[in-house]
Amino acid sequence: MLDAKLVRTQPREIAERLATRGFELDVARLESLENQRKSVQTRTEQLQAERNARSKSIGQAKQRGEDISPLLADVDRMGTELEEGKRELESIQAELDNLLLNIPNLPHESVPVGADEEGNVEVRRWGTPRRFDFEVKDHVVLGEQHGWLDFETAAKLSGARFALLRGPIARLHRALAQFMINLHVTDHGYEEAYTPYLVQAPALQGTGQLPKFEEDLFKISRENEADFYLIPTAEVSLTNIVAGEIVDAKQLPIKFVAHTPCFRSEAGASGRDTRGMIRQHQFDKVEMVQIVEPSKSFEALEAMTGNAERVLQLLELPYRVLALCTGDMGFSATKTYDLEVWVPSQDKFREISSCSNCGDFQARRMQARYRNPETGKPELVHTLNGSGLAVGRTLVAVLENYQQADGSIRVPEVLKPYMGGLDVIG
């Protein structure tokens, strides 16, 4: 979340910056609550001081042999008023906290201003889309021709937006994930992690999915126990490893990578990408997370984006990098780069990775800090996350970009060791 002091002292300036994200900060409500909080707090503090003084005078009156019953009654009345004041203060603070939890991060000054994806800025391209001398098939046709990509059976099992992978395509999907993990660990210096797929609400609040995006999550309610949520991304579990911790500065940067399934209800995606594997309720992703010293976070963002790009380069898949505009960034991000891979059947680039610097936004929610070696004091870390890559979408790109006229698929050179040396499937 944003610094509460900053929001309190500069609400109109903050509102202007948030407006570029399409977010309207209710400044009037914020100021009203803050005034109420100050008033109740002042009244409560005065009442506490008065009660303390009155309690002291009871002892003195008792020593003089005076009737102290009126004084006792007065102290009791003040005690009741104090409890009411504390409850009122807690209620006001809870509303302020909830308001803060629903405010997105401030965009960095280098982020292009725009209302939606049309305002995104292309930074660079790599590779040239292949020219086909036959009619291009999409990944659904390519996968279904041998029964290796089965949406009908998946729907029988689970409903829409699921896929069943079998045979060589299942193996290719696994090969992609293993290749990505090995690359990030061996070449890019990440520590591999295996994390829980079920988390509790505080973890999701820490990374910004709760409370605002609860409808996009799959929730498992449990009687007399905390609810579970299926992770929408390993960002949640990996980033929260440092929640509530004070990290030694010598440990930074901390770099985690994990391959996990991800679960999303896609509540806001009705009717979008209903065909195939582009947008599903369950998909695999290799996720990168970095915990860094604040001064290094934008340097780390460039490096993380390069780590994701390297996957596509080794797979020889054409792509482009976009700097997302203010109106298209995710809730917790202060700056984001999207990688879009070329999808031949759609004749356009499609998102395959999103790499974001969240600054201290998530760290403040999680209370994740490091001890500054210069001051010796705990300070908030900066957190970053990025897909390296979405495995299902990478499978789509491989199937379509490596297809041959007879519907078979050439295996990318870098994946052959993971495929038992196979050159072609299908």
PDB file of C-alpha atoms in Angstrom, residues 51-309:
ATOM      1  CA  ARG A  51      -9.265  10.647  34.218  1.00  0.00           C
ATOM      2  CA  ASN A  52      -5.701  10.144  35.427  1.00  0.00           C
ATOM      3  CA  ALA A  53      -5.838  13.454  37.292  1.00  0.00           C
ATOM      4  CA  ARG A  54      -9.243  12.636  38.795  1.00  0.00           C
ATOM      5  CA  SER A  55      -8.006   9.199  39.904  1.00  0.00           C
ATOM      6  CA  LYS A  56      -5.081  10.891  41.674  1.00  0.00           C
ATOM      7  CA  SER A  57      -7.432  13.300  43.437  1.00  0.00           C
ATOM      8  CA  ILE A  58      -9.473  10.363  44.773  1.00  0.00           C
ATOM      9  CA  GLY A  59      -6.545   9.233  46.911  1.00  0.00           C
ATOM     10  CA  GLN A  60      -5.988  12.735  48.180  1.00  0.00           C
ATOM     11  CA  ALA A  61      -9.695  13.197  49.032  1.00  0.00           C
ATOM     12  CA  LYS A  62      -9.736   9.847  50.774  1.00  0.00           C
ATOM     13  CA  GLN A  63      -6.811  10.917  52.975  1.00  0.00           C
ATOM     14  CA  ARG A  64      -8.753  14.038  53.942  1.00  0.00           C
ATOM     15  CA  GLY A  65     -11.736  11.899  54.911  1.00  0.00           C
ATOM     16  CA  GLU A  66     -13.989  13.354  52.200  1.00  0.00           C
ATOM     17  CA  ASP A  67     -16.824  11.525  50.454  1.00  0.00           C
ATOM     18  CA  ILE A  68     -15.220  10.083  47.286  1.00  0.00           C
ATOM     19  CA  SER A  69     -18.327   8.460  45.787  1.00  0.00           C
ATOM     20  CA  PRO A  70     -18.995  11.393  43.363  1.00  0.00           C
ATOM     21  CA  LEU A  71     -15.361  11.222  42.231  1.00  0.00           C
ATOM     22  CA  LEU A  72     -15.562   7.464  41.723  1.00  0.00           C
ATOM     23  CA  ALA A  73     -18.727   7.852  39.668  1.00  0.00           C
ATOM     24  CA  ASP A  74     -17.018  10.511  37.564  1.00  0.00           C
ATOM     25  CA  VAL A  75     -14.007   8.256  36.940  1.00  0.00           C
ATOM     26  CA  ASP A  76     -16.315   5.393  35.948  1.00  0.00           C
ATOM     27  CA  ARG A  77     -18.172   7.680  33.530  1.00  0.00           C
ATOM     28  CA  MET A  78     -14.879   8.770  31.983  1.00  0.00           C
ATOM     29  CA  GLY A  79     -13.806   5.142  31.682  1.00  0.00           C
ATOM     30  CA  THR A  80     -16.986   4.349  29.756  1.00  0.00           C
ATOM     31  CA  GLU A  81     -16.466   7.362  27.493  1.00  0.00           C
ATOM     32  CA  LEU A  82     -12.863   6.311  26.954  1.00  0.00           C
ATOM     33  CA  GLU A  83     -13.915   2.823  25.826  1.00  0.00           C
ATOM     34  CA  GLU A  84     -16.474   4.351  23.452  1.00  0.00           C
ATOM     35  CA  GLY A  85     -13.800   6.705  22.094  1.00  0.00           C
ATOM     36  CA  LYS A  86     -11.357   3.827  21.532  1.00  0.00           C
ATOM     37  CA  ARG A  87     -14.019   1.812  19.685  1.00  0.00           C
ATOM     38  CA  GLU A  88     -14.860   4.842  17.535  1.00  0.00           C
ATOM     39  CA  LEU A  89     -11.171   5.401  16.820  1.00  0.00           C
ATOM     40  CA  GLU A  90     -10.721   1.735  15.846  1.00  0.00           C
ATOM     41  CA  SER A  91     -13.730   1.959  13.518  1.00  0.00           C
ATOM     42  CA  ILE A  92     -12.400   5.096  11.809  1.00  0.00           C
ATOM     43  CA  GLN A  93      -8.911   3.609  11.509  1.00  0.00           C
ATOM     44  CA  ALA A  94     -10.335   0.392  10.025  1.00  0.00           C
ATOM     45  CA  GLU A  95     -12.133   2.403   7.343  1.00  0.00           C
ATOM     46  CA  LEU A  96      -8.958   4.382   6.623  1.00  0.00           C
ATOM     47  CA  ASP A  97      -6.942   1.165   6.388  1.00  0.00           C
ATOM     48  CA  ASN A  98      -9.507  -0.375   4.030  1.00  0.00           C
ATOM     49  CA  LEU A  99      -9.411   2.745   1.859  1.00  0.00           C
ATOM     50  CA  LEU A 100      -5.604   2.541   1.710  1.00  0.00           C
ATOM     51  CA  LEU A 101      -5.680  -1.184   0.863  1.00  0.00           C
ATOM     52  CA  ASN A 102      -7.810  -0.444  -2.214  1.00  0.00           C
ATOM     53  CA  ILE A 103      -5.573   2.319  -3.598  1.00  0.00           C
ATOM     54  CA  PRO A 104      -3.213   1.144  -6.397  1.00  0.00           C
ATOM     55  CA  ASN A 105       0.483   1.941  -6.531  1.00  0.00           C
ATOM     56  CA  LEU A 106       1.737   5.262  -7.882  1.00  0.00           C
ATOM     57  CA  PRO A 107       3.166   5.070 -11.409  1.00  0.00           C
ATOM     58  CA  HIS A 108       6.862   5.867 -11.723  1.00  0.00           C
ATOM     59  CA  GLU A 109       7.710   9.097 -13.531  1.00  0.00           C
ATOM     60  CA  SER A 110       9.186   7.113 -16.454  1.00  0.00           C
ATOM     61  CA  VAL A 111       5.876   5.319 -17.153  1.00  0.00           C
ATOM     62  CA  PRO A 112       4.046   6.588 -20.264  1.00  0.00           C
ATOM     63  CA  VAL A 113       0.673   8.164 -19.514  1.00  0.00           C
ATOM     64  CA  GLY A 114      -2.285   6.491 -21.201  1.00  0.00           C
ATOM     65  CA  ALA A 115      -5.828   5.324 -20.544  1.00  0.00           C
ATOM     66  CA  ASP A 116      -5.549   1.709 -21.718  1.00  0.00           C
ATOM     67  CA  GLU A 117      -3.439  -0.710 -23.779  1.00  0.00           C
ATOM     68  CA  GLU A 118      -3.512   1.714 -26.702  1.00  0.00           C
ATOM     69  CA  GLY A 119      -1.180   3.929 -24.667  1.00  0.00           C
ATOM     70  CA  ASN A 120       1.515   1.267 -24.273  1.00  0.00           C
ATOM     71  CA  VAL A 121       4.869   2.058 -25.886  1.00  0.00           C
ATOM     72  CA  GLU A 122       6.899  -0.473 -27.864  1.00  0.00           C
ATOM     73  CA  VAL A 123      10.483  -0.528 -26.593  1.00  0.00           C
ATOM     74  CA  ARG A 124      12.082  -3.115 -28.886  1.00  0.00           C
ATOM     75  CA  ARG A 125      11.514  -6.176 -31.061  1.00  0.00           C
ATOM     76  CA  TRP A 126      13.494  -9.362 -31.491  1.00  0.00           C
ATOM     77  CA  GLY A 127      13.293 -11.852 -34.344  1.00  0.00           C
ATOM     78  CA  THR A 128      11.305 -11.857 -37.558  1.00  0.00           C
ATOM     79  CA  PRO A 129       7.929 -13.623 -37.851  1.00  0.00           C
ATOM     80  CA  ARG A 130       8.193 -16.675 -40.068  1.00  0.00           C
ATOM     81  CA  ARG A 131       6.605 -16.640 -43.520  1.00  0.00           C
ATOM     82  CA  PHE A 132       4.618 -19.802 -44.230  1.00  0.00           C
ATOM     83  CA  ASP A 133       4.122 -21.271 -47.713  1.00  0.00           C
ATOM     84  CA  PHE A 134       1.049 -23.203 -46.520  1.00  0.00           C
ATOM     85  CA  GLU A 135      -2.135 -22.386 -44.642  1.00  0.00           C
ATOM     86  CA  VAL A 136      -1.344 -21.760 -40.991  1.00  0.00           C
ATOM     87  CA  LYS A 137      -3.215 -23.838 -38.415  1.00  0.00           C
ATOM     88  CA  ASP A 138      -3.867 -22.607 -34.892  1.00  0.00           C
ATOM     89  CA  HIS A 139      -2.659 -24.538 -31.827  1.00  0.00           C
ATOM     90  CA  VAL A 140      -6.087 -26.068 -31.251  1.00  0.00           C
ATOM     91  CA  VAL A 141      -6.138 -27.771 -34.656  1.00  0.00           C
ATOM     92  CA  LEU A 142      -2.483 -28.773 -34.344  1.00  0.00           C
ATOM     93  CA  GLY A 143      -3.020 -30.271 -30.900  1.00  0.00           C
ATOM     94  CA  GLU A 144      -6.334 -31.971 -31.537  1.00  0.00           C
ATOM     95  CA  GLN A 145      -5.339 -33.773 -34.747  1.00  0.00           C
ATOM     96  CA  HIS A 146      -3.742 -36.627 -32.778  1.00  0.00           C
ATOM     97  CA  GLY A 147      -5.874 -36.260 -29.650  1.00  0.00           C
ATOM     98  CA  TRP A 148      -2.963 -34.772 -27.700  1.00  0.00           C
ATOM     99  CA  LEU A 149      -4.781 -31.545 -26.860  1.00  0.00           C
ATOM    100  CA  ASP A 150      -8.263 -32.419 -25.605  1.00  0.00           C
ATOM    101  CA  PHE A 151     -10.676 -29.684 -24.563  1.00  0.00           C
ATOM    102  CA  GLU A 152     -13.784 -31.875 -24.763  1.00  0.00           C
ATOM    103  CA  THR A 153     -12.610 -34.322 -22.102  1.00  0.00           C
ATOM    104  CA  ALA A 154     -11.318 -31.441 -19.959  1.00  0.00           C
ATOM    105  CA  ALA A 155     -14.786 -29.858 -20.131  1.00  0.00           C
ATOM    106  CA  LYS A 156     -16.338 -33.176 -19.094  1.00  0.00           C
ATOM    107  CA  LEU A 157     -14.048 -33.201 -16.063  1.00  0.00           C
ATOM    108  CA  SER A 158     -14.026 -29.547 -15.080  1.00  0.00           C
ATOM    109  CA  GLY A 159     -16.099 -27.371 -17.399  1.00  0.00           C
ATOM    110  CA  ALA A 160     -14.954 -24.600 -19.738  1.00  0.00           C
ATOM    111  CA  ARG A 161     -11.467 -23.024 -19.798  1.00  0.00           C
ATOM    112  CA  PHE A 162      -9.516 -26.178 -19.000  1.00  0.00           C
ATOM    113  CA  ALA A 163      -7.285 -28.339 -21.201  1.00  0.00           C
ATOM    114  CA  LEU A 164      -6.151 -31.966 -21.088  1.00  0.00           C
ATOM    115  CA  LEU A 165      -2.671 -32.527 -22.533  1.00  0.00           C
ATOM    116  CA  ARG A 166      -1.513 -35.994 -23.560  1.00  0.00           C
ATOM    117  CA  GLY A 167       1.433 -37.718 -25.192  1.00  0.00           C
ATOM    118  CA  PRO A 168       4.148 -35.631 -26.898  1.00  0.00           C
ATOM    119  CA  ILE A 169       2.360 -32.331 -26.225  1.00  0.00           C
ATOM    120  CA  ALA A 170       2.200 -33.065 -22.488  1.00  0.00           C
ATOM    121  CA  ARG A 171       5.897 -33.886 -22.667  1.00  0.00           C
ATOM    122  CA  LEU A 172       6.629 -30.696 -24.611  1.00  0.00           C
ATOM    123  CA  HIS A 173       4.744 -28.682 -21.983  1.00  0.00           C
ATOM    124  CA  ARG A 174       6.858 -30.274 -19.233  1.00  0.00           C
ATOM    125  CA  ALA A 175      10.046 -29.756 -21.250  1.00  0.00           C
ATOM    126  CA  LEU A 176       9.329 -26.051 -21.562  1.00  0.00           C
ATOM    127  CA  ALA A 177       8.898 -25.644 -17.799  1.00  0.00           C
ATOM    128  CA  GLN A 178      12.066 -27.594 -17.031  1.00  0.00           C
ATOM    129  CA  PHE A 179      14.059 -25.640 -19.604  1.00  0.00           C
ATOM    130  CA  MET A 180      12.874 -22.318 -18.136  1.00  0.00           C
ATOM    131  CA  ILE A 181      13.637 -23.310 -14.540  1.00  0.00           C
ATOM    132  CA  ASN A 182      17.092 -24.630 -15.436  1.00  0.00           C
ATOM    133  CA  LEU A 183      17.929 -21.475 -17.396  1.00  0.00           C
ATOM    134  CA  HIS A 184      16.915 -19.119 -14.582  1.00  0.00           C
ATOM    135  CA  VAL A 185      18.749 -21.129 -11.922  1.00  0.00           C
ATOM    136  CA  THR A 186      21.919 -21.888 -13.885  1.00  0.00           C
ATOM    137  CA  ASP A 187      22.368 -18.741 -15.982  1.00  0.00           C
ATOM    138  CA  HIS A 188      20.406 -16.059 -14.143  1.00  0.00           C
ATOM    139  CA  GLY A 189      21.194 -16.828 -10.510  1.00  0.00           C
ATOM    140  CA  TYR A 190      17.731 -17.561  -9.112  1.00  0.00           C
ATOM    141  CA  GLU A 191      17.106 -19.985  -6.258  1.00  0.00           C
ATOM    142  CA  GLU A 192      14.516 -22.608  -7.162  1.00  0.00           C
ATOM    143  CA  ALA A 193      11.600 -22.933  -4.738  1.00  0.00           C
ATOM    144  CA  TYR A 194       8.668 -25.291  -4.398  1.00  0.00           C
ATOM    145  CA  THR A 195       5.826 -23.434  -2.709  1.00  0.00           C
ATOM    146  CA  PRO A 196       2.338 -24.209  -1.361  1.00  0.00           C
ATOM    147  CA  TYR A 197      -0.439 -23.841  -3.928  1.00  0.00           C
ATOM    148  CA  LEU A 198      -2.916 -22.934  -1.173  1.00  0.00           C
ATOM    149  CA  VAL A 199      -2.426 -19.725   0.808  1.00  0.00           C
ATOM    150  CA  GLN A 200      -4.390 -17.766   3.390  1.00  0.00           C
ATOM    151  CA  ALA A 201      -5.789 -14.253   2.981  1.00  0.00           C
ATOM    152  CA  PRO A 202      -2.866 -12.313   4.541  1.00  0.00           C
ATOM    153  CA  ALA A 203      -0.495 -13.570   1.824  1.00  0.00           C
ATOM    154  CA  LEU A 204      -2.827 -12.333  -0.917  1.00  0.00           C
ATOM    155  CA  GLN A 205      -3.326  -9.032   0.874  1.00  0.00           C
ATOM    156  CA  GLY A 206       0.445  -8.689   1.071  1.00  0.00           C
ATOM    157  CA  THR A 207       0.926  -8.834  -2.699  1.00  0.00           C
ATOM    158  CA  GLY A 208      -2.216  -6.842  -3.522  1.00  0.00           C
ATOM    159  CA  GLN A 209      -4.724  -9.438  -4.758  1.00  0.00           C
ATOM    160  CA  LEU A 210      -6.912  -8.864  -1.692  1.00  0.00           C
ATOM    161  CA  PRO A 211      -9.197  -7.188  -0.924  1.00  0.00           C
ATOM    162  CA  LYS A 212      -9.710  -5.660  -4.382  1.00  0.00           C
ATOM    163  CA  PHE A 213      -9.567  -8.750  -6.621  1.00  0.00           C
ATOM    164  CA  GLU A 214     -11.261 -11.445  -4.561  1.00  0.00           C
ATOM    165  CA  GLU A 215     -13.682 -12.302  -7.379  1.00  0.00           C
ATOM    166  CA  ASP A 216     -10.728 -13.383  -9.534  1.00  0.00           C
ATOM    167  CA  LEU A 217      -9.604 -15.970  -6.963  1.00  0.00           C
ATOM    168  CA  PHE A 218     -10.681 -19.536  -6.227  1.00  0.00           C
ATOM    169  CA  LYS A 219     -11.566 -19.733  -2.544  1.00  0.00           C
ATOM    170  CA  ILE A 220     -11.911 -22.801  -0.338  1.00  0.00           C
ATOM    171  CA  SER A 221     -14.021 -22.055   2.734  1.00  0.00           C
ATOM    172  CA  ARG A 222     -13.336 -24.096   5.875  1.00  0.00           C
ATOM    173  CA  GLU A 223     -15.526 -24.272   8.957  1.00  0.00           C
ATOM    174  CA  ASN A 224     -13.825 -22.905  12.087  1.00  0.00           C
ATOM    175  CA  GLU A 225     -10.549 -22.441  10.208  1.00  0.00           C
ATOM    176  CA  ALA A 226      -9.013 -19.769   7.985  1.00  0.00           C
ATOM    177  CA  ASP A 227     -10.111 -19.919   4.346  1.00  0.00           C
ATOM    178  CA  PHE A 228      -7.686 -21.166   1.717  1.00  0.00           C
ATOM    179  CA  TYR A 229      -7.156 -19.574  -1.687  1.00  0.00           C
ATOM    180  CA  LEU A 230      -5.594 -21.274  -4.713  1.00  0.00           C
ATOM    181  CA  ILE A 231      -2.619 -19.187  -5.822  1.00  0.00           C
ATOM    182  CA  PRO A 232      -3.228 -17.040  -8.936  1.00  0.00           C
ATOM    183  CA  THR A 233       0.551 -16.899  -9.389  1.00  0.00           C
ATOM    184  CA  ALA A 234       3.645 -18.042  -7.482  1.00  0.00           C
ATOM    185  CA  GLU A 235       4.373 -14.339  -6.972  1.00  0.00           C
ATOM    186  CA  VAL A 236       2.096 -14.597  -3.921  1.00  0.00           C
ATOM    187  CA  SER A 237       3.909 -17.425  -2.161  1.00  0.00           C
ATOM    188  CA  LEU A 238       7.426 -16.412  -3.231  1.00  0.00           C
ATOM    189  CA  THR A 239       7.145 -12.733  -2.285  1.00  0.00           C
ATOM    190  CA  ASN A 240       5.565 -13.523   1.081  1.00  0.00           C
ATOM    191  CA  ILE A 241       8.611 -15.578   2.093  1.00  0.00           C
ATOM    192  CA  VAL A 242       9.979 -12.287   3.491  1.00  0.00           C
ATOM    193  CA  ALA A 243       6.676 -11.058   4.990  1.00  0.00           C
ATOM    194  CA  GLY A 244       7.195  -9.788   8.537  1.00  0.00           C
ATOM    195  CA  GLU A 245      10.963 -10.272   8.258  1.00  0.00           C
ATOM    196  CA  ILE A 246      13.940  -7.943   8.658  1.00  0.00           C
ATOM    197  CA  VAL A 247      16.430  -9.221   6.084  1.00  0.00           C
ATOM    198  CA  ASP A 248      20.171  -8.773   6.455  1.00  0.00           C
ATOM    199  CA  ALA A 249      21.343  -6.372   3.739  1.00  0.00           C
ATOM    200  CA  LYS A 250      24.082  -8.877   2.834  1.00  0.00           C
ATOM    201  CA  GLN A 251      21.371 -11.310   1.672  1.00  0.00           C
ATOM    202  CA  LEU A 252      20.084  -8.882  -0.970  1.00  0.00           C
ATOM    203  CA  PRO A 253      19.213  -9.317  -3.726  1.00  0.00           C
ATOM    204  CA  ILE A 254      17.110 -12.393  -3.009  1.00  0.00           C
ATOM    205  CA  LYS A 255      16.052 -14.073  -6.265  1.00  0.00           C
ATOM    206  CA  PHE A 256      13.463 -16.859  -6.299  1.00  0.00           C
ATOM    207  CA  VAL A 257      12.009 -18.870  -9.180  1.00  0.00           C
ATOM    208  CA  ALA A 258       9.241 -21.465  -9.071  1.00  0.00           C
ATOM    209  CA  HIS A 259       7.207 -23.555 -11.483  1.00  0.00           C
ATOM    210  CA  THR A 260       3.598 -23.838 -10.285  1.00  0.00           C
ATOM    211  CA  PRO A 261       0.083 -24.174 -11.563  1.00  0.00           C
ATOM    212  CA  CYS A 262      -1.877 -20.915 -11.339  1.00  0.00           C
ATOM    213  CA  PHE A 263      -5.622 -20.668 -10.750  1.00  0.00           C
ATOM    214  CA  ARG A 264      -7.772 -17.735 -11.865  1.00  0.00           C
ATOM    215  CA  SER A 265     -11.513 -17.395 -12.162  1.00  0.00           C
ATOM    216  CA  GLU A 266     -11.128 -14.917 -15.059  1.00  0.00           C
ATOM    217  CA  ALA A 267     -14.204 -13.132 -13.703  1.00  0.00           C
ATOM    218  CA  GLY A 268     -13.506 -10.061 -15.819  1.00  0.00           C
ATOM    219  CA  ALA A 269     -12.663 -11.963 -19.004  1.00  0.00           C
ATOM    220  CA  SER A 270     -16.081 -13.189 -20.092  1.00  0.00           C
ATOM    221  CA  GLY A 271     -16.087 -13.997 -23.798  1.00  0.00           C
ATOM    222  CA  ARG A 272     -12.358 -13.286 -24.269  1.00  0.00           C
ATOM    223  CA  ASP A 273     -10.072 -15.936 -25.790  1.00  0.00           C
ATOM    224  CA  THR A 274     -12.586 -18.722 -25.278  1.00  0.00           C
ATOM    225  CA  ARG A 275     -10.884 -20.888 -27.902  1.00  0.00           C
ATOM    226  CA  GLY A 276      -7.745 -22.748 -26.933  1.00  0.00           C
ATOM    227  CA  MET A 277      -5.152 -22.237 -24.216  1.00  0.00           C
ATOM    228  CA  ILE A 278      -4.656 -18.468 -24.157  1.00  0.00           C
ATOM    229  CA  ARG A 279      -6.914 -17.755 -21.172  1.00  0.00           C
ATOM    230  CA  GLN A 280      -7.716 -20.595 -18.760  1.00  0.00           C
ATOM    231  CA  HIS A 281      -8.759 -21.225 -15.166  1.00  0.00           C
ATOM    232  CA  GLN A 282      -5.665 -23.397 -14.602  1.00  0.00           C
ATOM    233  CA  PHE A 283      -2.306 -22.882 -16.279  1.00  0.00           C
ATOM    234  CA  ASP A 284       1.373 -23.373 -15.470  1.00  0.00           C
ATOM    235  CA  LYS A 285       3.843 -20.558 -15.070  1.00  0.00           C
ATOM    236  CA  VAL A 286       7.488 -20.172 -14.189  1.00  0.00           C
ATOM    237  CA  GLU A 287       7.599 -17.124 -11.919  1.00  0.00           C
ATOM    238  CA  MET A 288      10.588 -14.974 -10.977  1.00  0.00           C
ATOM    239  CA  VAL A 289      10.614 -12.820  -7.828  1.00  0.00           C
ATOM    240  CA  GLN A 290      13.310 -10.491  -6.556  1.00  0.00           C
ATOM    241  CA  ILE A 291      13.658  -8.793  -3.163  1.00  0.00           C
ATOM    242  CA  VAL A 292      16.128  -5.938  -3.488  1.00  0.00           C
ATOM    243  CA  GLU A 293      17.605  -2.838  -1.907  1.00  0.00           C
ATOM    244  CA  PRO A 294      15.435   0.168  -2.908  1.00  0.00           C
ATOM    245  CA  SER A 295      18.137   1.910  -4.937  1.00  0.00           C
ATOM    246  CA  LYS A 296      18.574  -1.197  -7.115  1.00  0.00           C
ATOM    247  CA  SER A 297      14.962  -1.985  -8.059  1.00  0.00           C
ATOM    248  CA  PHE A 298      14.791  -0.328 -11.485  1.00  0.00           C
ATOM    249  CA  GLU A 299      18.120  -1.863 -12.458  1.00  0.00           C
ATOM    250  CA  ALA A 300      16.685  -5.202 -11.310  1.00  0.00           C
ATOM    251  CA  LEU A 301      13.563  -4.656 -13.444  1.00  0.00           C
ATOM    252  CA  GLU A 302      15.668  -4.301 -16.587  1.00  0.00           C
ATOM    253  CA  ALA A 303      17.633  -7.448 -15.686  1.00  0.00           C
ATOM    254  CA  MET A 304      14.498  -9.471 -14.905  1.00  0.00           C
ATOM    255  CA  THR A 305      12.918  -8.439 -18.206  1.00  0.00           C
ATOM    256  CA  GLY A 306      16.110  -9.562 -19.934  1.00  0.00           C
ATOM    257  CA  ASN A 307      15.886 -12.916 -18.119  1.00  0.00           C
ATOM    258  CA  ALA A 308      12.390 -13.464 -19.553  1.00  0.00           C
ATOM    259  CA  GLU A 309      13.511 -12.335 -23.010  1.00  0.00           C
TER     260      GLU A 309
END
